PDB file of C-alpha atoms in Angstrom:
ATOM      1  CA  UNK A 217      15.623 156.842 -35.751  1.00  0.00           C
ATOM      2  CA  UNK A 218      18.176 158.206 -33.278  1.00  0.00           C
ATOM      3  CA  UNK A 219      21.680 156.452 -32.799  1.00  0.00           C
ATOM      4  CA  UNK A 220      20.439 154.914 -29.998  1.00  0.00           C
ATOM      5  CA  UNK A 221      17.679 152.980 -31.541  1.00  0.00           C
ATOM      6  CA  UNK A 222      19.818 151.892 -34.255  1.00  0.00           C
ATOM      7  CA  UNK A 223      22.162 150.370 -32.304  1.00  0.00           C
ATOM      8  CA  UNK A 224      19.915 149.002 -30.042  1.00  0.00           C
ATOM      9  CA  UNK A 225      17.895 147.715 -33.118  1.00  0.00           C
ATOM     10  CA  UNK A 226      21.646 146.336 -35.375  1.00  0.00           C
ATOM     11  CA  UNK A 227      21.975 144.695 -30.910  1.00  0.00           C
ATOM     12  CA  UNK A 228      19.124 142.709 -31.454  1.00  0.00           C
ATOM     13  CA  UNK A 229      19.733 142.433 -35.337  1.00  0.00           C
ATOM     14  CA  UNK A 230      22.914 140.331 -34.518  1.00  0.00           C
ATOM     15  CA  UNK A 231      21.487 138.358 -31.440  1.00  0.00           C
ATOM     16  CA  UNK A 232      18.215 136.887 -33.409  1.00  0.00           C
ATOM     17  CA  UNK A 233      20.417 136.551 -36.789  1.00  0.00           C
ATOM     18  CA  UNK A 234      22.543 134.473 -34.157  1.00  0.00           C
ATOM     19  CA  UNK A 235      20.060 132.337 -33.102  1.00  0.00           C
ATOM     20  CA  UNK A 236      18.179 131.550 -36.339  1.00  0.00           C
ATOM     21  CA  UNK A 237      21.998 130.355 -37.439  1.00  0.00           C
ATOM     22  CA  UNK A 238      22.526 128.214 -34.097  1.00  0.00           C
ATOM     23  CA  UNK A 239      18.929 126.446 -34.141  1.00  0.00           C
ATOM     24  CA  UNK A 240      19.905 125.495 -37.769  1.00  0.00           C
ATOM     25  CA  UNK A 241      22.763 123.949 -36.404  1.00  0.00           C
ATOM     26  CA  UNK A 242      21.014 122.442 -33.678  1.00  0.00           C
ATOM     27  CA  UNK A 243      18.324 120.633 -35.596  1.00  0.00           C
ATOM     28  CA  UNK A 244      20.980 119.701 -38.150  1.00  0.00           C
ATOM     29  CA  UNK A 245      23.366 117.830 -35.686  1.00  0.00           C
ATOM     30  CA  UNK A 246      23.860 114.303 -35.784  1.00  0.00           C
ATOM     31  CA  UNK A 247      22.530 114.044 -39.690  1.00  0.00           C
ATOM     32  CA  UNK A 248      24.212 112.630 -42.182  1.00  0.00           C
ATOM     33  CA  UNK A 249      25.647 115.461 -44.072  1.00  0.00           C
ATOM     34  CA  UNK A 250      26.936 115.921 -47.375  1.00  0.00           C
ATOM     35  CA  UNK A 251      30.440 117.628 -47.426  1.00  0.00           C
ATOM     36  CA  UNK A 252      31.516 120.413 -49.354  1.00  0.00           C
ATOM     37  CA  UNK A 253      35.028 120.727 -49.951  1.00  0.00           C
ATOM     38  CA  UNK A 254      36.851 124.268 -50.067  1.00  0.00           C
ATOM     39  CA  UNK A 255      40.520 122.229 -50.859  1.00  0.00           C
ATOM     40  CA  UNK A 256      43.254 122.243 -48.186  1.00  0.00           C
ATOM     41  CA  UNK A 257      41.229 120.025 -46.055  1.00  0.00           C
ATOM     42  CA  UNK A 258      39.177 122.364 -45.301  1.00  0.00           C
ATOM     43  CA  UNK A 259      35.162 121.890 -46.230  1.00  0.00           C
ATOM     44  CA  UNK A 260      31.669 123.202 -45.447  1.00  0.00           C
ATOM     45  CA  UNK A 261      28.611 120.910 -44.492  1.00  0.00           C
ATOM     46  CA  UNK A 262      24.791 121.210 -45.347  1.00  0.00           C
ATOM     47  CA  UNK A 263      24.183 122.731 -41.931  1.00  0.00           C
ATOM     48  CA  UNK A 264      27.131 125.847 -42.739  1.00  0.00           C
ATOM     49  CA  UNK A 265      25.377 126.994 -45.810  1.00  0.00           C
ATOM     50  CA  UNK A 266      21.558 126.519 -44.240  1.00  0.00           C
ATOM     51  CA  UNK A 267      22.737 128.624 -40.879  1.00  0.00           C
ATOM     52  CA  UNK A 268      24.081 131.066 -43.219  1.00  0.00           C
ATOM     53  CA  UNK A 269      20.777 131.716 -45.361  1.00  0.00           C
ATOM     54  CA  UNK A 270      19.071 131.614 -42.133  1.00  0.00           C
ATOM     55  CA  UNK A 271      21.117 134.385 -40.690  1.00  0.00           C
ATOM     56  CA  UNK A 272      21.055 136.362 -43.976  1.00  0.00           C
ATOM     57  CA  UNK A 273      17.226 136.301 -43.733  1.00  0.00           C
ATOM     58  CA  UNK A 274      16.969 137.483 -40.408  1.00  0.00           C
ATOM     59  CA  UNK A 275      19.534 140.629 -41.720  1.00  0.00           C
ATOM     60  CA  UNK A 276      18.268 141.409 -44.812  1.00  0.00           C
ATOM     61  CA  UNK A 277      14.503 141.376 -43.297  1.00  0.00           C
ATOM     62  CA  UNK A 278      15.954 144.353 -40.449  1.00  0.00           C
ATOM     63  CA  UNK A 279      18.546 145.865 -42.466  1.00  0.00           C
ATOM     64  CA  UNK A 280      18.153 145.051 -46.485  1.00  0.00           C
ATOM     65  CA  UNK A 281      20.216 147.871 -47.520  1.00  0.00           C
ATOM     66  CA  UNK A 282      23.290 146.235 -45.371  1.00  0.00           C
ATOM     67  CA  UNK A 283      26.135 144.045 -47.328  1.00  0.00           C
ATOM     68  CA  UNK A 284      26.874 140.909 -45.778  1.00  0.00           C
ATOM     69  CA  UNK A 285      29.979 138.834 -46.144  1.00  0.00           C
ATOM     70  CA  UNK A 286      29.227 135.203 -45.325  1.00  0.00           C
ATOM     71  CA  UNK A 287      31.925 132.516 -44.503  1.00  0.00           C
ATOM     72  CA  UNK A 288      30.102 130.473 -47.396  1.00  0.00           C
ATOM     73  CA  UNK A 289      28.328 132.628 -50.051  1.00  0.00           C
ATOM     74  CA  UNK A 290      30.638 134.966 -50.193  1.00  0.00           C
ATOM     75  CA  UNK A 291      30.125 139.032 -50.661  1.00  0.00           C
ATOM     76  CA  UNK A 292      26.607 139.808 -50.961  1.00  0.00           C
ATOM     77  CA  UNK A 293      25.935 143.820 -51.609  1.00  0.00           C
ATOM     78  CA  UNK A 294      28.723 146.628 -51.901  1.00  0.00           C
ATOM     79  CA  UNK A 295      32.581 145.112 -50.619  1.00  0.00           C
ATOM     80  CA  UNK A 296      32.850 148.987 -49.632  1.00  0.00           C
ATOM     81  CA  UNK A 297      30.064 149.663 -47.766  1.00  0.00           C
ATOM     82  CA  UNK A 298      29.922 151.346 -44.619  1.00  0.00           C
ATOM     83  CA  UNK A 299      28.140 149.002 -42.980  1.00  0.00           C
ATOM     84  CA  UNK A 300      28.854 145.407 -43.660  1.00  0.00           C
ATOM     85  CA  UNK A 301      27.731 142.388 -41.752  1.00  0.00           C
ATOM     86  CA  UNK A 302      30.322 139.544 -41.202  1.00  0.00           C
ATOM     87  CA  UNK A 303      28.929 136.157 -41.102  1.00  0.00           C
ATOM     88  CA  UNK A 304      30.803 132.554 -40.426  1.00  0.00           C
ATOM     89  CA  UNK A 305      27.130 130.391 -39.561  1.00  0.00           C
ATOM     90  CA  UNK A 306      29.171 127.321 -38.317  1.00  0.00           C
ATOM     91  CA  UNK A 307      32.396 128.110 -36.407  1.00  0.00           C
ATOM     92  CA  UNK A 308      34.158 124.246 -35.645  1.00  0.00           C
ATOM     93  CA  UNK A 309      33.002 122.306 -39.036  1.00  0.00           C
ATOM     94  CA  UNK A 310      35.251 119.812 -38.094  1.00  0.00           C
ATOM     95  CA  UNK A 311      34.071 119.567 -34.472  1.00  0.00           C
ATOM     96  CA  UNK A 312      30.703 119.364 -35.562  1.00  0.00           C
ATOM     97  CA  UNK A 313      30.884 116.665 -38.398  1.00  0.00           C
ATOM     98  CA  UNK A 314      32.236 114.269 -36.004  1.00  0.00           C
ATOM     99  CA  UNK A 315      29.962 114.751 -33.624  1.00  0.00           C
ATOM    100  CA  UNK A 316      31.688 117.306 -30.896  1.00  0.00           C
ATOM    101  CA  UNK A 317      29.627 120.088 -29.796  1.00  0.00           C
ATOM    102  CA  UNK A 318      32.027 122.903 -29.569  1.00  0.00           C
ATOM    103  CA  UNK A 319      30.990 124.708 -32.358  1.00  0.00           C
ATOM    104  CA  UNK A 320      29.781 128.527 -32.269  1.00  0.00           C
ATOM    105  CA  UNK A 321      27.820 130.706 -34.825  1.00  0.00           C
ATOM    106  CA  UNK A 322      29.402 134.279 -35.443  1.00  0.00           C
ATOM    107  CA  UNK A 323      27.627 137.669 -36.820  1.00  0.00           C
ATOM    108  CA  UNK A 324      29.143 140.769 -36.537  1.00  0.00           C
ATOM    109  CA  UNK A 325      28.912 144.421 -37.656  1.00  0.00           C
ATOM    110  CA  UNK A 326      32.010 146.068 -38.719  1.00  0.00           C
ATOM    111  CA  UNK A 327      32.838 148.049 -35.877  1.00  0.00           C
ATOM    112  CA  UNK A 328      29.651 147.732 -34.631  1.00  0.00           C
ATOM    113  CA  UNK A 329      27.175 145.202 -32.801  1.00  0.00           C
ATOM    114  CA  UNK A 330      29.011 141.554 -32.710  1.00  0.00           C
ATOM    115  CA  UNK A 331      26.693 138.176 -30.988  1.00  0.00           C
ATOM    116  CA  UNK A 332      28.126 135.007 -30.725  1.00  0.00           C
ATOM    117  CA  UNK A 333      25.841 131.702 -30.269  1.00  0.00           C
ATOM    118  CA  UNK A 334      25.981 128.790 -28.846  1.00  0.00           C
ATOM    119  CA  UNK A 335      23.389 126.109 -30.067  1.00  0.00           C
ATOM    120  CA  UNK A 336      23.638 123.856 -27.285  1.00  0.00           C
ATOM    121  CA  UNK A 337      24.397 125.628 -24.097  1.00  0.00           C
ATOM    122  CA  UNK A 338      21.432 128.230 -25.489  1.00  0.00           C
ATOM    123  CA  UNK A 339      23.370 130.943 -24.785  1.00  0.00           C
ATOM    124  CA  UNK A 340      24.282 134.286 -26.660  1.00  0.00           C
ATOM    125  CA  UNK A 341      26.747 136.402 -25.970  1.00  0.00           C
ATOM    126  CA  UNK A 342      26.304 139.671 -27.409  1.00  0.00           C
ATOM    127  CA  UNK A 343      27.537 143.127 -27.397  1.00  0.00           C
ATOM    128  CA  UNK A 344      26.436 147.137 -28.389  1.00  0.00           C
ATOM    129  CA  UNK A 345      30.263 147.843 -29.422  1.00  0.00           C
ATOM    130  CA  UNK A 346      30.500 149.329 -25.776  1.00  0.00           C
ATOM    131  CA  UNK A 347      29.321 146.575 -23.145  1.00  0.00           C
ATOM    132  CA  UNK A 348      28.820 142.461 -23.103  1.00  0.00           C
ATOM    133  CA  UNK A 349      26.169 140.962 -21.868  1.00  0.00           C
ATOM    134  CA  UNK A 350      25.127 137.069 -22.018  1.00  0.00           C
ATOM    135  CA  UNK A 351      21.304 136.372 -22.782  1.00  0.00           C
ATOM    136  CA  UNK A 352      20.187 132.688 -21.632  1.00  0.00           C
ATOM    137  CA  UNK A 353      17.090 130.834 -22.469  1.00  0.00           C
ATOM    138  CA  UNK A 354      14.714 131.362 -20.441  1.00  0.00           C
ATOM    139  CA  UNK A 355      16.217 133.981 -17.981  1.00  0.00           C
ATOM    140  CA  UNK A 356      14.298 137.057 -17.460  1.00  0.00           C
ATOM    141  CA  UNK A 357      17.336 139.470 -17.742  1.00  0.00           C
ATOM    142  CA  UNK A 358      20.711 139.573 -19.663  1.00  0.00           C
ATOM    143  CA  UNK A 359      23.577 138.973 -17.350  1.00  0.00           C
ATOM    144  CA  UNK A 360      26.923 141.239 -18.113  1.00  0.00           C
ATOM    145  CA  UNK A 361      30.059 139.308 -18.968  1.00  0.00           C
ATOM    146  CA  UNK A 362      32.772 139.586 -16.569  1.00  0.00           C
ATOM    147  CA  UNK A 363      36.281 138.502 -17.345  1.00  0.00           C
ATOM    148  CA  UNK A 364      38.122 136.529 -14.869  1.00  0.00           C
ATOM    149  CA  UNK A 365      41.771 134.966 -14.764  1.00  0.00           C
ATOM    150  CA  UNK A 366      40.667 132.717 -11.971  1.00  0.00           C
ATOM    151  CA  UNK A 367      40.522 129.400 -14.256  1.00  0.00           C
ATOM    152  CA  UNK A 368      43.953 129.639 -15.464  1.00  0.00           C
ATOM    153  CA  UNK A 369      42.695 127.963 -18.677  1.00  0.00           C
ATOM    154  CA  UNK A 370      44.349 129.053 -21.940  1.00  0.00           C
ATOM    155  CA  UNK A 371      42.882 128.310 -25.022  1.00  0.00           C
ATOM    156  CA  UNK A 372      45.352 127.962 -28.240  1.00  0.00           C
ATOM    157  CA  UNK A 373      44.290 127.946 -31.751  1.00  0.00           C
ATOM    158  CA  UNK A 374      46.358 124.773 -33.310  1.00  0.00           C
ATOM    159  CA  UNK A 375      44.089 124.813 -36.225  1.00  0.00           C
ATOM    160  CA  UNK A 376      46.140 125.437 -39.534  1.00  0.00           C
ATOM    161  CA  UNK A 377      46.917 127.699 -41.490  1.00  0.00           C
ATOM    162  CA  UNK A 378      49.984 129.241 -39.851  1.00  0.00           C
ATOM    163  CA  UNK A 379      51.115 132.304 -41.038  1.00  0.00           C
ATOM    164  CA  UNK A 380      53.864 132.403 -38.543  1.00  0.00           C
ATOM    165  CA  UNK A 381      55.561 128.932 -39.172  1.00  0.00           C
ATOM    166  CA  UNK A 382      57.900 127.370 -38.425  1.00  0.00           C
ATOM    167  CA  UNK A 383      57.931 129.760 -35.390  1.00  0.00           C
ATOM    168  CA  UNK A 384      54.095 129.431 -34.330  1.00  0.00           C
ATOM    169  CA  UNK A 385      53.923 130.349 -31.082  1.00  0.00           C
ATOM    170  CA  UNK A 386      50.498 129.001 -29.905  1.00  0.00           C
ATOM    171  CA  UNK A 387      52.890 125.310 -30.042  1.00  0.00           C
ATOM    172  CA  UNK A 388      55.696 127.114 -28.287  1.00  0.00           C
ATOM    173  CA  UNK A 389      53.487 127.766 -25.235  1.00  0.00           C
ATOM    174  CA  UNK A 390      52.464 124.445 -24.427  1.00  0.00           C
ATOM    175  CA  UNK A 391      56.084 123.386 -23.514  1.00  0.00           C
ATOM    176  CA  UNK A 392      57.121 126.960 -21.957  1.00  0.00           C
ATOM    177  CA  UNK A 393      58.094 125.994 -19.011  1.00  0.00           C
ATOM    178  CA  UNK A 394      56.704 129.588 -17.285  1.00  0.00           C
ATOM    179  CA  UNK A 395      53.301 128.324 -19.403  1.00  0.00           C
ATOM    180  CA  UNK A 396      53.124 125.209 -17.235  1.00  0.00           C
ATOM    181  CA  UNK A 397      54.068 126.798 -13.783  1.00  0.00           C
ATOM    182  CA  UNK A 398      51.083 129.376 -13.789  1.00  0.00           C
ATOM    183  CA  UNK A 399      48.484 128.195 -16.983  1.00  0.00           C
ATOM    184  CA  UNK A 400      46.603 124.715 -18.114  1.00  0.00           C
ATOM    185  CA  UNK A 401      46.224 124.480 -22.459  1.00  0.00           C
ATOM    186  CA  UNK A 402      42.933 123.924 -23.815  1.00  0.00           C
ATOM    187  CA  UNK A 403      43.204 123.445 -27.157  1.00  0.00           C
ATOM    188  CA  UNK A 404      40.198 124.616 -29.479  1.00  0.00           C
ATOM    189  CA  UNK A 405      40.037 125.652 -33.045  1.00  0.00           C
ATOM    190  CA  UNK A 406      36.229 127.913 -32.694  1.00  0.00           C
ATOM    191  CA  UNK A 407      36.042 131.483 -31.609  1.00  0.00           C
ATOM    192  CA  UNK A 408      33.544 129.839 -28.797  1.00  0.00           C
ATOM    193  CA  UNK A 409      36.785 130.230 -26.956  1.00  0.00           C
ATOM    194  CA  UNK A 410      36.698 134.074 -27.377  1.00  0.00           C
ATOM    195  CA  UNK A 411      33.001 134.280 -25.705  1.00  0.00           C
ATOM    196  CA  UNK A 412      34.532 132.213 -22.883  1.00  0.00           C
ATOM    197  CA  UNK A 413      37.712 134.853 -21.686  1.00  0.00           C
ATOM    198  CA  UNK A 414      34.618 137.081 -21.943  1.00  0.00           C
ATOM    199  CA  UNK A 415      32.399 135.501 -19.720  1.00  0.00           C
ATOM    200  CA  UNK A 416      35.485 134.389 -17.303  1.00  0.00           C
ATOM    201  CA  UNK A 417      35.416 130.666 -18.446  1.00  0.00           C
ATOM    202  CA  UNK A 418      39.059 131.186 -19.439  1.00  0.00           C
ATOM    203  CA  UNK A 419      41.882 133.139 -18.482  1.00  0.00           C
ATOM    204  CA  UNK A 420      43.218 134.019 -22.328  1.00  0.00           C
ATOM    205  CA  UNK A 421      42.879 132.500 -25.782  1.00  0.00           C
ATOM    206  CA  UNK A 422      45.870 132.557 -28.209  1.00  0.00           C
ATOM    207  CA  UNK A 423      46.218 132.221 -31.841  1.00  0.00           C
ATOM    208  CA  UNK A 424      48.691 132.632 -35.090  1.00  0.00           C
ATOM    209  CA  UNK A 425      47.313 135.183 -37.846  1.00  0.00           C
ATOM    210  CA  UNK A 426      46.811 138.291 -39.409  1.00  0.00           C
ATOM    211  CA  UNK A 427      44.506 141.318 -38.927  1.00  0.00           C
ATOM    212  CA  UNK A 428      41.402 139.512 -37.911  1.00  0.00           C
ATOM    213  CA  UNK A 429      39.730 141.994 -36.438  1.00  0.00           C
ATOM    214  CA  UNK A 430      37.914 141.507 -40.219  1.00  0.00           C
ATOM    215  CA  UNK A 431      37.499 138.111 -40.261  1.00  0.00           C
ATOM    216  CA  UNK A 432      34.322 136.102 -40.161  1.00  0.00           C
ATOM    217  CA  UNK A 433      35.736 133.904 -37.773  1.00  0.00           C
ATOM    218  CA  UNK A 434      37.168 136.075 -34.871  1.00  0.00           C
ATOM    219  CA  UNK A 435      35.204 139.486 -35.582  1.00  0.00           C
ATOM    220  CA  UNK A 436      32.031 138.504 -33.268  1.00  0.00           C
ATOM    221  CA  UNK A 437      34.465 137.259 -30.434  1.00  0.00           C
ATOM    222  CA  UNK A 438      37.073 139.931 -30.578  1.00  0.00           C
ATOM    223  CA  UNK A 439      34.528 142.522 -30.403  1.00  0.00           C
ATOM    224  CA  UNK A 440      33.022 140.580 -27.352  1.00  0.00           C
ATOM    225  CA  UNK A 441      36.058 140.626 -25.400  1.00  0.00           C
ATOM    226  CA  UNK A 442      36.878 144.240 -26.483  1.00  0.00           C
ATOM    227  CA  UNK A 443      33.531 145.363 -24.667  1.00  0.00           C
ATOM    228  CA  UNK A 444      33.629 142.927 -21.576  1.00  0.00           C
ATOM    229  CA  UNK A 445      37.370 144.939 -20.544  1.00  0.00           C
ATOM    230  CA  UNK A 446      39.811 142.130 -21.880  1.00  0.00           C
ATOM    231  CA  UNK A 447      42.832 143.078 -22.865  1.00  0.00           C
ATOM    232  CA  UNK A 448      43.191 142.365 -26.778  1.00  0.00           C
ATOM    233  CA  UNK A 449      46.505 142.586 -28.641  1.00  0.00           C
ATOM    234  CA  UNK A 450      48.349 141.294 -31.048  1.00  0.00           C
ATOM    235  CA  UNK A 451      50.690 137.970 -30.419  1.00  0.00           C
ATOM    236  CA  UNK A 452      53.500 141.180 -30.127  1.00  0.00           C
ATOM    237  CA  UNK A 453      51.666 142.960 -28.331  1.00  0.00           C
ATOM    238  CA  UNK A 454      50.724 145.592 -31.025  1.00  0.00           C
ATOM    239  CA  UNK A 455      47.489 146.819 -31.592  1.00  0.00           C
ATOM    240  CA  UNK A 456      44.809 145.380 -33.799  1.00  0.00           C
ATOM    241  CA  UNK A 457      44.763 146.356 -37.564  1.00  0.00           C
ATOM    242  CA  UNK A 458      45.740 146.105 -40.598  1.00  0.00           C
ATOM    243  CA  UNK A 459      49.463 144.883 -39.690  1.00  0.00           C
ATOM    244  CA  UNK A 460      48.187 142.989 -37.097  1.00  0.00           C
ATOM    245  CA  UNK A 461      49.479 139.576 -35.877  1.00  0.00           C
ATOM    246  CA  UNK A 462      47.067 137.336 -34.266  1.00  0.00           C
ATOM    247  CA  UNK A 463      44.829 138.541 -30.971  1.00  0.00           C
ATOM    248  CA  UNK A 464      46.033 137.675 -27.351  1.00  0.00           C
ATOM    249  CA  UNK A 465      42.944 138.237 -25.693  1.00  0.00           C
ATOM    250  CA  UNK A 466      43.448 138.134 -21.501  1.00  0.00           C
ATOM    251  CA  UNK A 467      41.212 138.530 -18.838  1.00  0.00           C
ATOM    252  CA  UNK A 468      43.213 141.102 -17.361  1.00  0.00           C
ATOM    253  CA  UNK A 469      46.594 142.852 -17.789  1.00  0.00           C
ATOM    254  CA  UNK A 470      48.618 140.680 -15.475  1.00  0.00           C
ATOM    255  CA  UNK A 471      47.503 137.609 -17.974  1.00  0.00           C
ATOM    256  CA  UNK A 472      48.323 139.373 -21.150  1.00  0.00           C
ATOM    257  CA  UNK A 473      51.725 140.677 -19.694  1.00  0.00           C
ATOM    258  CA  UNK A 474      52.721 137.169 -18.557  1.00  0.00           C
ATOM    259  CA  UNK A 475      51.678 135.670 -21.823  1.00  0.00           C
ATOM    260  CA  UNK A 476      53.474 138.377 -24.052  1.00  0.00           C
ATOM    261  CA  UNK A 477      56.753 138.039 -21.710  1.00  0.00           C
ATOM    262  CA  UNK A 478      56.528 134.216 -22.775  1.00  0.00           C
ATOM    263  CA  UNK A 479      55.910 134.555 -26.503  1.00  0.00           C
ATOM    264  CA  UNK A 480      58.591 137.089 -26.983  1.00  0.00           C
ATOM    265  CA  UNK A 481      61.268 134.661 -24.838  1.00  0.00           C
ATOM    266  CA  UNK A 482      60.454 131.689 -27.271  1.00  0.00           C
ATOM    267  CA  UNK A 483      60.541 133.545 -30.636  1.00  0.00           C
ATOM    268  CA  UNK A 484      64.201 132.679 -31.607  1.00  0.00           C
ATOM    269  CA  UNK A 485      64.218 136.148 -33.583  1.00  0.00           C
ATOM    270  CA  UNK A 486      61.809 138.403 -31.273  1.00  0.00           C
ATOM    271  CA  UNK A 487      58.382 140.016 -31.644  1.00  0.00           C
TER     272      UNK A 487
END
């Protein structure tokens, strides 16, 4: 197999593992669910852990020597292996249990292929690690994502924890008075919003953090921006990593600037 058919094939890997996780959560919606609490407030519902084994299936069955880590089960396979598949099959619990459908399923390959699902719009944003593309139900070709500021929507991640308290600065931005001149808040706590500066349904998302470029949660969306052109940064405008803090992700560079310029103005202490 050259590289080109692998990453074609770990492409379509992530995009059908996406699927079988968001028509889980399809059928499941509107149930009655039985909780399952993780402490902090925090909990899983039936339809979490049955999009997760459905998405495990569809990996293991195209790539069984592959470890997985899976917002619910955990590590499955070698923690150090050079390819690993991060997993979160239900992205907006809370949205979901109560009945809001802004919820997203999430699979991404370290450093690799990344789709992100949504089980009621149909669509599937996916990428190769190099472009983005958005693949609709019944459409007879993938459309690219292009990244637009035009909206002037910014999402913000309110959703606890915050490693950055008491100076978060996702809350800081929704009274910055430059914030309200040239930006509208949406406030959203699933990486749905990521998929959406992607495809140009919003000018930036913002939120508090650490390195997530590892995370279950943002891995799939940060990876989908990365490849559409966004600009993606930390909330100080650092790259990325390991001592990372929290992705900006912009449309464009005039969007990140302007957002940077207002988080470093309201940190009492600087970025």
């Amino acid at each position: 197999m050259t590289q080109a058919d692998a990453s074609t094939g770990d492409t379509e890997t992530a995009i059908a593992a996406a699927r079988a996780g968001a028509d889980v959560v399809r059928d499941m919606y509107g149930q009655h669910l039985a909780r399952i609490d993780k402490g902090a407030g925090d909990f899983a519902t039936e339809a979490d852990v049955a999009a997760e084994k459905a998405i495990l299936d569809v990996i293991r069955a195209a790539r069984p020597d592959d470890a997985f880590l899976g917002e619910e089960g955990g590590q499955r396979g070698a923690a150090g292996a050079a390819r690993q598949w991060l997993v979160d099959p239900l992205c907006g619990t809370l949205n979901y249990a109560v009945g809001t459908r802004l919820v997203a399923v999430n699979v991404a390959l370290r450093d690799g292929a990344a789709a992100v699902a949504d089980p009621f719009s149909g669509d599937t944003s996916f990428t190769d690690g190099r472009t983005a593309h958005v693949r609709r139900q019944g459409a007879a070709e993938d459309t690219p994502l292009t990244p637009t500021p035009d909206t002037r929507l910014v999402d913000l991640n309110l959703d606890p924890p915050f490693p950055s308290a008491p100076d978060h600065r996702a809350v800081g931005l929704l009274t910055h008075p430059d914030f309200t001149d040239r930006f509208r808040p949406r406030v959203g706590s699933t990486s749905l919003a990521l998929a959406w500066v992607a495809a140009g349904k919003r000018a930036a998302y913002v939120t508090d953090g650490g390195d997530l470029t590892g995370s279950v949660h943002f891995a799939a969306g940060i990876a989908l921006c990365r490849a559409a052109g966004c600009v993606v940064t930390g909330v100080d405008g650092a790259p990325l990593g390991p001592s990372g803090r929290g992705p900006v992700a912009a449309a464009d560079e005039d969007t990140h600037a302007r957002l940077l310029t207002m988080l470093r103005r309201q940190a009492p202490d600087g970025l």
